[in-house]
């Protein structure tokens, strides 16, 4: 959009016509405090993009992708951010709407204490600096599901800023190595959610349900420190776990309690950043990773064939697995931010600044909230490693699967088997079955007690490990039998009686004199063959180590 | 929109001294061009229907520009006269809602307890074009007002 610069009011003020000033402000030599010469402004009409699109030869240099995430998490509270109507996922349309939510004249916002506490708690968990004074702004745009025509948010002075989030990604060819990374958090702000629109293209109308309008959101703005879909997925998963551990949000992406928008651009390392596109409409972590990777590749392909990237908003089509343009952003959207005139600044205190003799309901003490912080996922994982000697990768998996940690801990409680053994069974066998049939832990036909019993049998050497796998498969069928029952019914017990085992070994040796000869000749593989024959004779119910002992004793008599 | 067309015709000769603006202020940018008007109309959904409206706007801007005469170096801007008031914190109880019937009465059109709105955003004409009637969904013009929210199921 070509328009001459027009500075309204003092230089550097926020109310200058935003989108137009973008390219201008970044021009070198333009100091912040200077009053721009109007004639000079008007001559630089065309807004230059931050980088000039060069004709790039294919495979010239390496590409680096820059991904920034904006995450909106619905605060888990009884009532909305600025009104007393209920927060509930499924309810009759427009039944959870107050006069303020419907933006009727004469209504005013009243801040919900719980939402502020949730924001402070989240900020502390993400290592942010909590601003003792934050303010609310209005962000204006027109859309039918925003009845007021503006959204109350905290653009200039958010409640928390400058934090970080630690996460880990698997690297290496075998994906076995866990690397720890950090993403910086720019700010966390409180804002209102909008209503829901249902588009009825057939009748050329949109149906509006305001139940969600006014629900408190935490917007977490991350710095563009990420470089691929996998990192983004790991960050979002970690944030989900943290929010759920804190109880500040249920962070369920499928129910829209956690929404992620990604800003993606590519550039050659060392050169200025490229034009970015925004990808919206991502409602699962898997799609988030896919969409980001697709978009990065699309941009690289586009630039390598001499095309240009448009600063646009795109949507992810999960069926096609690609991003599609949603609408043109027409340069930058001008939201005309202004301070919310109906809300004084939000002042928070800590133990040193807490005023005396004030109603405790009316003040929020940051230190008090810090003391109430529950155990964060990273601490839980560390404890698992320390307590049970697990590998870090294992603790990551235990926490990443919903309900798996609880399952694991329940099995540990009821079995005498070693934790590492339990972990191996839970993470490999149990999880493997779940994934194969696409079940969640809560849908598992095998209970922690059942697995615990099985592992006890194994530990007592009542059964061999291959039999144990067999029994597990039987348990998975969910026919109500316990492990012990299955073992006795199918006569799967390990042959413990040494005399009987010796008999079998002797019998096998007599039946296969050739193999015995091979062993005596010194053929190393022959002994294994003999062991295998004995095992077959025992129907896999003998400990191979024991068999080997007996055979060796007998052979070298 | 003939008034606007006339106004445009008067504006065309470039280099013409700002005939209809107020006295030039220290910032020197009292002129408001057609592009700015279009931008403002789109953002605020107001209608600068006549040249007088634009003149009034320019006068208002010049009036506000007189604030520059005050030296505000090192002074924190005051955003609200409420700035030293206490922000009241409400406890998280459910106290409102359940008035769908009442609220829906405010709406011109209602379908099964949903408010009915036109599809997406209606585009504004370019300056000088005819104002179209409310379009149906089959003609989503490219230059609609950018809207924030995604089509949801």
XYZ file of C-alpha atoms in Angstrom:
710
model
C 0.000 0.000 0.000
C 1.711 3.158 -1.191
C 0.909 6.126 0.964
C 2.984 9.051 2.033
C 4.203 9.034 5.588
C 2.110 11.004 7.949
C 3.363 11.482 11.456
C 0.629 12.316 13.867
C 1.755 13.701 17.164
C 5.174 13.149 18.688
C 7.784 11.061 16.916
C 7.913 7.542 18.181
C 4.354 7.638 19.397
C 2.428 4.483 18.905
C -0.509 6.108 17.269
C 1.349 6.854 14.065
C -0.195 5.135 11.097
C 1.356 1.796 11.733
C 1.659 -0.348 8.619
C 2.989 2.424 6.501
C 5.879 3.241 8.772
C 7.273 -0.273 8.777
C 9.883 -0.103 6.114
C 10.684 3.474 6.872
C 11.636 2.974 10.476
C 14.119 0.283 9.676
C 16.009 2.447 7.255
C 19.462 3.127 8.504
C 20.115 6.669 9.571
C 16.588 7.447 10.641
C 17.006 8.097 14.351
C 14.028 7.486 16.558
C 13.810 10.938 17.981
C 14.127 12.900 14.776
C 11.316 14.686 13.054
C 11.234 13.342 9.522
C 11.246 15.870 6.717
C 7.879 15.634 5.021
C 9.189 16.045 1.500
C 11.731 13.297 2.028
C 9.016 11.029 3.409
C 6.769 11.545 0.491
C 9.455 10.653 -1.993
C 10.029 7.233 -0.454
C 6.571 6.168 -1.312
C 7.058 2.539 -2.253
C 7.758 0.523 0.867
C 10.893 -1.497 0.218
C 10.853 -5.045 1.527
C 13.546 -5.747 4.051
C 15.431 -7.876 1.567
C 15.539 -7.572 -2.173
C 14.514 -10.712 -3.978
C 17.607 -11.925 -5.722
C 17.689 -14.300 -8.597
C 18.876 -17.414 -6.810
C 20.561 -20.293 -8.485
C 19.375 -23.639 -7.355
C 21.358 -24.987 -4.438
C 23.460 -21.872 -4.178
C 23.796 -21.624 -0.422
C 22.138 -23.372 2.431
C 18.737 -22.189 3.550
C 17.830 -21.397 7.105
C 14.230 -21.274 8.233
C 12.968 -18.937 10.934
C 9.829 -19.916 12.787
C 8.045 -17.814 15.383
C 5.038 -19.077 17.288
C 2.093 -17.257 18.824
C 0.240 -19.505 21.196
C -3.191 -18.777 22.645
C -4.195 -20.842 25.661
C -7.667 -20.662 27.123
C -7.452 -20.026 30.849
C -9.053 -22.675 32.966
C -11.486 -20.610 35.058
C -15.117 -20.699 36.071
C -16.043 -17.372 34.575
C -14.805 -15.146 31.794
C -12.022 -12.584 31.861
C -14.127 -9.466 32.223
C -17.598 -10.777 32.998
C -19.333 -13.284 35.214
C -20.670 -15.619 32.553
C -19.626 -19.238 32.633
C -16.743 -20.789 30.729
C -17.862 -24.125 29.333
C -17.039 -26.008 26.162
C -20.333 -27.337 24.900
C -23.462 -25.385 25.774
C -26.551 -24.183 23.919
C -25.613 -21.296 21.633
C -25.492 -17.878 23.252
C -26.540 -19.230 26.646
C -23.271 -18.297 28.373
C -23.325 -14.679 27.276
C -23.707 -11.664 29.533
C -24.668 -8.158 28.459
C -21.006 -7.168 28.503
C -20.004 -10.123 26.305
C -22.679 -9.083 23.820
C -21.214 -5.591 23.953
C -24.451 -3.912 24.909
C -24.079 -0.215 25.696
C -23.594 0.706 29.330
C -21.595 -2.378 30.270
C -18.067 -2.287 31.643
C -15.279 -4.849 32.021
C -14.475 -6.182 35.516
C -11.251 -8.171 35.781
C -11.354 -11.773 37.005
C -8.825 -12.422 39.771
C -8.337 -16.065 38.832
C -7.197 -15.094 35.335
C -4.559 -12.762 36.724
C -3.286 -15.471 39.067
C -3.154 -17.905 36.152
C -1.140 -15.437 34.102
C 1.317 -14.765 36.922
C 1.740 -18.472 37.614
C 2.392 -19.214 33.965
C 4.825 -16.333 33.738
C 6.756 -17.610 36.754
C 6.845 -21.159 35.396
C 8.274 -19.819 32.140
C 11.011 -17.816 33.861
C 9.473 -14.493 32.900
C 9.828 -11.166 34.547
C 6.441 -10.287 36.002
C 5.569 -6.660 35.375
C 4.325 -5.146 38.602
C 2.354 -2.696 36.518
C 0.653 -3.781 33.339
C -2.081 -2.173 31.337
C -4.861 -3.102 28.978
C -5.287 -1.935 25.391
C -7.945 -2.141 22.721
C -7.125 -3.843 19.444
C -9.635 -2.781 16.826
C -10.875 -4.795 13.893
C -14.267 -5.583 12.484
C -15.641 -9.083 12.501
C -19.057 -10.434 13.370
C -17.790 -12.616 16.224
C -16.238 -9.597 17.930
C -19.329 -7.637 18.923
C -17.487 -4.685 20.454
C -15.366 -4.121 17.350
C -12.251 -4.380 19.475
C -10.514 -6.954 21.642
C -9.175 -6.022 25.070
C -5.573 -7.188 25.194
C -2.222 -6.146 26.671
C -0.101 -5.110 23.789
C 2.220 -2.487 25.232
C 2.674 -3.457 28.841
C 1.925 -7.159 29.204
C 1.759 -8.931 32.523
C 4.957 -10.931 31.925
C 7.915 -10.637 29.575
C 11.390 -11.968 28.756
C 11.156 -15.562 29.750
C 12.363 -18.851 28.311
C 11.127 -22.358 27.752
C 13.438 -25.360 27.781
C 12.585 -28.284 25.551
C 14.335 -31.282 23.997
C 14.468 -32.742 20.523
C 15.804 -36.067 19.306
C 18.780 -35.721 17.011
C 21.108 -38.079 15.312
C 20.479 -40.779 12.772
C 19.044 -43.191 15.268
C 17.119 -40.370 16.931
C 18.388 -41.602 20.231
C 20.197 -38.521 21.359
C 18.240 -35.961 23.283
C 19.386 -32.380 22.843
C 18.209 -29.675 25.185
C 17.233 -26.323 23.677
C 15.709 -23.080 24.828
C 13.263 -20.776 23.156
C 12.907 -17.199 24.364
C 9.528 -15.910 25.373
C 8.844 -12.377 24.322
C 5.789 -11.783 26.434
C 2.697 -13.259 28.006
C -0.466 -11.215 27.913
C -4.062 -11.501 29.006
C -6.661 -11.068 26.322
C -10.241 -11.819 25.398
C -11.316 -14.618 23.146
C -13.781 -13.958 20.353
C -17.016 -15.768 19.626
C -17.423 -18.596 17.161
C -18.536 -18.190 13.565
C -20.187 -20.952 11.621
C -20.077 -20.216 7.934
C -23.147 -21.142 5.969
C -21.978 -20.607 2.419
C -25.151 -22.061 0.995
C -27.314 -19.310 2.403
C -24.562 -16.678 2.282
C -24.642 -16.064 5.993
C -22.565 -16.592 9.095
C -24.041 -17.864 12.344
C -22.533 -16.347 15.460
C -22.314 -17.996 18.878
C -20.909 -15.707 21.559
C -20.440 -18.345 24.260
C -16.711 -18.145 23.758
C -16.611 -14.359 23.466
C -14.808 -12.863 26.435
C -13.212 -16.071 27.718
C -9.761 -15.329 29.152
C -6.795 -16.221 26.970
C -3.105 -16.271 27.696
C -1.197 -15.265 24.622
C 2.370 -16.541 24.737
C 4.522 -14.846 22.141
C 7.759 -16.679 21.364
C 10.813 -15.164 19.729
C 11.596 -16.631 16.312
C 14.277 -18.960 17.653
C 12.900 -22.095 16.056
C 13.937 -23.546 12.756
C 11.711 -26.497 11.893
C 8.435 -28.270 12.517
C 9.914 -30.760 14.951
C 11.231 -28.041 17.247
C 7.896 -26.254 17.122
C 6.069 -29.457 17.998
C 8.387 -30.105 20.932
C 7.921 -26.552 22.219
C 4.147 -26.728 22.005
C 4.075 -30.138 23.679
C 6.239 -28.897 26.530
C 4.095 -25.805 26.956
C 1.019 -28.013 27.018
C 2.536 -30.162 29.763
C 3.500 -27.106 31.782
C 0.084 -25.498 31.493
C -1.594 -28.747 32.464
C 0.740 -29.249 35.418
C 0.030 -25.691 36.597
C -3.690 -26.100 36.060
C -3.843 -22.753 34.298
C -5.160 -24.267 31.093
C -6.308 -27.689 29.992
C -4.460 -26.926 26.742
C -6.427 -29.434 24.692
C -5.779 -28.526 21.060
C -8.633 -30.589 19.737
C -11.117 -28.613 21.826
C -9.603 -25.323 20.841
C -8.166 -24.600 24.269
C -4.726 -24.249 22.740
C -4.297 -22.514 19.395
C -1.021 -21.992 17.623
C -0.166 -19.647 14.765
C 3.194 -19.936 13.091
C 5.160 -17.194 11.334
C 7.571 -18.731 8.869
C 10.267 -17.283 6.659
C 13.435 -18.548 5.019
C 16.727 -16.865 4.282
C 20.352 -17.580 3.628
C 22.382 -17.512 6.840
C 24.070 -14.141 7.208
C 21.564 -12.346 5.001
C 18.560 -10.364 6.223
C 15.382 -12.208 7.151
C 12.980 -13.124 4.397
C 9.341 -12.188 4.000
C 7.244 -14.218 6.346
C 3.910 -15.905 5.997
C 1.548 -16.698 8.794
C 0.007 -20.145 9.027
C -3.209 -20.532 10.985
C -5.837 -23.166 11.580
C -3.533 -25.745 13.110
C -5.474 -27.918 15.493
C -3.041 -30.648 16.413
C 0.658 -30.885 17.152
C 1.195 -33.298 14.295
C -0.363 -30.912 11.792
C 1.655 -28.065 13.262
C 4.907 -29.841 12.477
C 3.705 -30.909 9.040
C 2.436 -27.476 8.108
C 5.639 -25.741 9.170
C 7.849 -28.164 7.284
C 5.651 -27.931 4.204
C 5.662 -24.147 4.289
C 9.442 -23.987 4.699
C 9.880 -26.239 1.696
C 7.317 -24.305 -0.308
C 9.106 -21.052 0.340
C 12.481 -22.516 -0.549
C 11.078 -23.953 -3.787
C 9.404 -20.676 -4.620
C 12.553 -18.646 -4.079
C 14.802 -21.095 -5.857
C 12.679 -20.899 -8.975
C 12.865 -17.134 -8.937
C 9.483 -16.478 -7.373
C 8.588 -14.175 -4.513
C 7.059 -14.826 -1.155
C 3.942 -12.799 -0.380
C 3.369 -11.551 3.133
C 0.108 -13.426 3.501
C -1.886 -15.618 5.818
C -2.180 -19.260 4.927
C -4.239 -22.105 6.244
C -3.206 -25.729 6.569
C -5.288 -28.215 4.633
C -4.815 -31.425 6.581
C -6.291 -33.608 3.862
C -3.929 -32.373 1.179
C -1.055 -31.896 3.593
C -0.266 -28.432 2.294
C -0.760 -24.770 3.125
C -3.186 -22.710 1.085
C -3.581 -18.939 0.990
C -6.351 -17.614 3.182
C -6.477 -13.960 2.356
C -4.204 -11.089 1.455
C -3.012 -9.085 4.385
C -2.951 -5.901 2.328
C 0.321 -4.731 3.734
C -0.046 -4.680 7.496
C -3.270 -4.780 9.397
C -3.738 -1.539 11.301
C -5.314 -2.379 14.639
C -5.316 1.198 15.958
C -4.189 0.174 19.437
C -5.311 2.498 22.181
C -5.330 2.193 25.986
C -8.484 0.646 27.408
C -10.069 3.662 29.077
C -12.297 1.642 31.402
C -9.522 -0.223 33.204
C -6.885 1.321 35.430
C -3.422 -0.283 35.333
C -3.086 -3.691 36.961
C -0.728 -3.473 39.905
C 0.850 -6.601 41.378
C 2.771 -6.857 44.613
C 5.341 -9.051 46.204
C 6.001 -9.708 49.868
C 8.109 -6.602 50.235
C 5.763 -4.182 48.564
C 2.470 -5.582 49.813
C 0.498 -2.702 51.357
C -0.659 -3.267 54.900
C -4.273 -3.560 55.938
C -5.640 -4.156 52.453
C -8.333 -6.649 51.565
C -6.438 -9.776 50.513
C -9.002 -10.417 47.813
C -8.019 -7.216 46.107
C -4.266 -7.707 45.952
C -2.136 -10.298 44.258
C 1.177 -11.303 45.808
C 3.634 -12.673 43.281
C 5.721 -14.396 45.964
C 2.680 -16.174 47.305
C 1.909 -17.501 43.866
C 5.515 -18.553 43.380
C 5.305 -20.616 46.565
C 2.233 -22.354 45.231
C 3.879 -23.455 41.991
C 3.437 -27.217 41.550
C 6.110 -29.572 40.228
C 6.938 -28.756 36.628
C 7.386 -31.487 33.981
C 11.132 -30.914 33.721
C 11.495 -31.585 37.446
C 9.316 -34.689 37.203
C 11.472 -36.031 34.401
C 14.645 -35.349 36.322
C 13.239 -37.187 39.319
C 12.364 -40.212 37.224
C 15.919 -40.376 35.980
C 17.297 -40.073 39.491
C 14.864 -42.357 41.236
C 14.580 -45.162 38.722
C 17.760 -44.824 36.739
C 15.877 -44.280 33.509
C 17.368 -42.671 30.457
C 16.276 -39.072 29.793
C 14.634 -40.168 26.522
C 12.488 -42.595 28.476
C 11.335 -39.995 30.928
C 10.407 -37.752 28.003
C 8.252 -40.492 26.501
C 6.670 -41.292 29.861
C 5.510 -37.707 30.208
C 4.603 -37.138 26.605
C 2.002 -39.877 26.434
C -1.148 -38.944 28.283
C -1.584 -41.222 31.293
C 1.556 -43.232 30.711
C 3.430 -41.910 33.722
C 0.567 -42.800 36.016
C 0.374 -46.270 34.481
C 4.098 -46.758 34.960
C 3.979 -45.628 38.566
C 1.048 -47.925 39.334
C 2.897 -50.908 37.924
C 5.968 -50.039 39.983
C 3.846 -49.916 43.100
C 2.541 -53.450 42.647
C 5.545 -55.324 41.335
C 8.839 -56.433 42.732
C 10.497 -56.268 39.360
C 13.242 -53.737 38.763
C 12.148 -50.271 37.599
C 14.302 -50.515 34.490
C 12.576 -53.753 33.587
C 9.198 -52.171 34.170
C 10.189 -49.179 32.071
C 11.322 -51.407 29.248
C 8.027 -53.314 29.249
C 5.915 -50.168 29.525
C 7.787 -48.151 26.912
C 8.409 -50.914 24.399
C 5.816 -53.658 24.667
C 2.870 -51.825 26.223
C 3.308 -48.595 24.283
C 3.965 -50.578 21.120
C 0.616 -52.335 21.380
C -1.146 -49.042 22.103
C 0.370 -47.340 19.078
C -0.336 -50.262 16.824
C -4.024 -50.138 17.607
C -4.115 -46.376 18.014
C -5.356 -46.492 21.594
C -4.793 -44.154 24.480
C -3.523 -45.383 27.829
C -7.003 -45.052 29.279
C -8.337 -47.385 26.595
C -5.806 -50.109 27.316
C -7.207 -53.601 27.931
C -4.272 -54.367 30.209
C -4.389 -52.800 33.657
C -1.326 -51.840 35.697
C -2.102 -54.692 38.114
C -2.190 -57.236 35.312
C 1.159 -56.118 34.001
C 2.578 -56.039 37.510
C 1.534 -59.641 38.062
C 3.091 -60.690 34.772
C 6.350 -59.010 35.653
C 6.346 -60.723 39.040
C 6.061 -64.118 37.354
C 8.941 -63.164 35.128
C 11.011 -61.947 38.002
C 10.487 -65.172 39.943
C 11.625 -66.999 36.852
C 8.335 -68.840 36.796
C 8.177 -68.095 33.089
C 10.673 -67.217 30.402
C 10.695 -63.810 28.721
C 9.399 -65.152 25.430
C 6.525 -66.814 27.264
C 5.901 -63.519 29.031
C 5.428 -61.800 25.674
C 3.004 -64.539 24.715
C 1.060 -64.080 27.921
C 0.984 -60.335 27.378
C -0.571 -60.825 23.998
C -3.163 -63.049 25.632
C -3.818 -60.405 28.284
C -4.293 -57.810 25.589
C -7.253 -59.766 24.279
C -8.934 -58.632 27.453
C -10.791 -61.821 28.240
C -10.623 -61.232 31.961
C -8.012 -63.849 32.778
C -5.043 -62.978 34.940
C -1.483 -63.736 33.917
C -1.234 -66.593 36.420
C -4.402 -68.156 35.044
C -3.150 -68.008 31.493
C 0.159 -69.534 32.453
C -1.386 -72.458 34.299
C -4.096 -73.072 31.716
C -1.683 -73.241 28.830
C 1.032 -74.904 30.869
C 3.556 -72.234 30.088
C 5.560 -72.489 33.287
C 9.286 -72.731 33.153
C 10.605 -76.128 33.699
C 12.240 -75.612 37.051
C 12.935 -79.190 38.048
C 16.629 -79.760 37.284
C 16.258 -83.529 37.180
C 13.522 -83.398 34.562
C 15.553 -80.932 32.553
C 18.575 -83.189 32.669
C 16.462 -86.045 31.435
C 15.370 -83.977 28.475
C 18.907 -82.905 27.717
C 20.128 -86.486 27.755
C 17.243 -87.557 25.580
C 17.993 -84.853 23.066
C 21.673 -85.715 23.011
C 20.825 -89.323 22.294
C 18.460 -88.318 19.482
C 20.991 -86.116 17.775
C 24.387 -87.878 17.964
C 25.670 -85.956 14.937
C 25.261 -82.613 16.657
C 26.942 -83.976 19.771
C 29.854 -85.049 17.617
C 30.060 -81.549 16.135
C 30.192 -80.033 19.569
C 32.946 -82.371 20.682
C 34.853 -81.549 17.557
C 34.866 -77.957 18.684
C 32.256 -76.388 16.411
C 31.118 -73.335 18.333
C 27.770 -73.043 16.627
C 26.861 -76.633 17.336
C 26.296 -76.013 21.029
C 23.723 -73.370 20.226
C 22.004 -75.782 17.902
C 21.857 -78.317 20.679
C 20.481 -75.773 23.097
C 17.876 -74.887 20.507
C 16.867 -78.524 20.140
C 16.486 -78.911 23.885
C 14.446 -75.748 24.026
C 12.136 -77.066 21.376
C 11.781 -80.258 23.340
C 10.819 -78.254 26.411
C 8.401 -76.227 24.322
C 10.298 -73.065 25.223
C 9.676 -73.590 28.866
C 13.238 -73.778 30.021
C 15.772 -71.153 30.806
C 18.350 -71.365 28.009
C 21.168 -70.517 30.391
C 20.244 -73.474 32.559
C 20.080 -75.730 29.514
C 23.540 -74.619 28.475
C 24.916 -75.402 31.935
C 23.472 -78.900 31.990
C 24.580 -79.691 28.439
C 28.102 -78.496 29.071
C 28.309 -80.539 32.235
C 27.096 -83.606 30.383
C 29.194 -83.109 27.294
C 32.491 -82.636 28.970
C 32.080 -85.381 31.482
C -20.304 9.938 -4.314
C -20.252 12.802 -6.823
C -18.911 15.112 -4.137
C -15.917 12.889 -3.733
C -15.358 12.755 -7.474
C -15.344 16.540 -7.577
C -12.926 16.659 -4.690
C -10.643 14.215 -6.445
C -10.704 16.293 -9.592
C -9.617 19.320 -7.608
C -6.828 17.349 -6.004
C -5.331 16.022 -9.200
C -3.104 18.928 -10.220
C 0.063 18.145 -8.325
C 2.253 20.795 -6.910
C -0.843 22.829 -6.244
C -0.528 24.670 -2.983
C -2.719 23.171 -0.269
C -5.778 25.176 -1.054
C -8.204 23.709 1.361
C -6.007 22.939 4.328
C -5.585 25.075 7.350
C -2.467 27.028 8.061
C 0.638 24.869 7.867
C 1.837 23.757 11.279
C 5.340 23.019 12.451
C 5.094 19.399 11.305
C 4.113 20.567 7.875
C 1.849 17.619 7.079
C -1.641 19.041 7.100
C -2.544 17.527 3.749
C -4.628 14.400 3.825
C -4.594 12.474 0.596
C -7.104 10.199 -1.047
C -5.197 7.108 0.001
C -5.276 8.086 3.628
C -8.992 8.783 3.423
C -9.572 5.398 1.873
C -7.496 3.728 4.557
C -9.373 5.528 7.325
C -12.733 4.736 5.851
C -11.845 1.097 5.696
C -10.510 0.952 9.245
C -13.172 2.936 11.015
C -16.102 2.328 8.681
C -16.851 6.019 8.509
C -17.849 7.801 5.375
C -15.989 10.931 4.390
C -18.790 11.864 2.072
C -17.848 15.385 1.395
C -14.947 17.742 1.057
C -16.072 19.563 4.150
C -15.609 16.393 6.201
C -12.031 16.099 5.042
C -11.387 19.726 5.829
C -12.823 19.225 9.281
C -10.510 16.273 9.775
C -7.498 18.277 8.722
C -8.454 21.046 11.098
C -8.791 18.534 13.897
C -5.342 17.152 13.174
C -3.822 20.610 13.153
C -5.541 21.408 16.427
C -4.112 18.297 18.039
C -0.682 19.064 16.615
C -0.521 22.104 18.836
C 0.349 19.684 21.623
C 3.869 19.710 20.220
C 4.322 23.101 21.763
C 4.560 21.413 25.152
C 7.939 19.978 26.155
C 7.302 16.452 27.377
C 10.882 15.250 27.632
C 11.234 12.832 30.535
C 7.534 12.938 31.360
C 5.600 9.645 31.416
C 2.517 9.875 29.228
C -0.752 9.762 31.095
C -3.130 7.363 29.467
C -6.074 7.633 31.742
C -7.274 9.747 34.625
C -7.876 6.428 36.371
C -4.201 5.640 36.502
C -3.887 5.830 40.271
C -7.158 4.110 40.974
C -7.263 0.550 42.169
C -8.254 -2.045 39.606
C -11.038 -4.031 41.188
C -10.558 -7.813 41.078
C -13.672 -9.920 40.828
C -13.752 -13.420 42.316
C -14.113 -16.241 39.841
C -17.823 -16.958 40.332
C -20.504 -17.505 37.758
C -22.968 -14.663 38.093
C -24.242 -13.877 34.622
C -25.459 -15.467 31.432
C -28.519 -17.517 30.581
C -30.245 -14.680 28.809
C -30.046 -15.913 25.235
C -33.636 -15.046 24.479
C -33.205 -11.458 25.611
C -29.991 -10.981 23.668
C -31.315 -12.541 20.486
C -34.147 -10.038 20.459
C -31.568 -7.416 19.573
C -30.679 -9.144 16.368
C -32.341 -8.403 13.072
C -32.029 -12.010 11.991
C -31.779 -15.115 14.121
C -31.448 -18.780 13.180
C -31.971 -21.350 15.952
C -30.457 -19.194 18.711
C -27.522 -18.047 16.585
C -27.049 -14.446 15.562
C -26.998 -14.122 11.795
C -24.301 -12.035 10.158
C -23.357 -11.478 6.529
C -20.673 -13.833 5.202
C -17.078 -12.790 5.936
C -16.583 -9.096 5.399
C -18.217 -6.915 2.805
C -15.715 -5.192 0.571
C -15.601 -1.457 0.226
C -15.451 0.063 -3.216
C -12.338 1.843 -4.353
C -12.604 5.632 -4.317
C -14.579 6.673 -7.332
C -16.345 3.351 -7.781
C -20.013 2.683 -7.310
C -21.013 1.446 -3.882
C -22.135 -2.140 -4.475
C -25.106 -3.724 -2.817
C -24.317 -6.303 -0.104
C -22.672 -9.076 -2.045
C -23.425 -12.746 -1.742
C -20.731 -15.286 -1.011
C -20.052 -16.036 -4.661
C -18.224 -12.774 -5.127
C -15.641 -12.463 -2.389
C -13.696 -9.506 -3.760
C -10.018 -9.501 -3.030
C -10.055 -6.145 -1.330
C -12.208 -7.069 1.628
C -11.493 -5.715 5.063
C -8.844 -8.068 6.429
C -10.483 -10.091 9.117
C -8.807 -11.898 11.920
C -10.644 -15.098 12.485
C -10.549 -18.311 10.677
C -13.464 -20.139 9.215
C -14.366 -22.658 11.881
C -16.568 -25.692 11.635
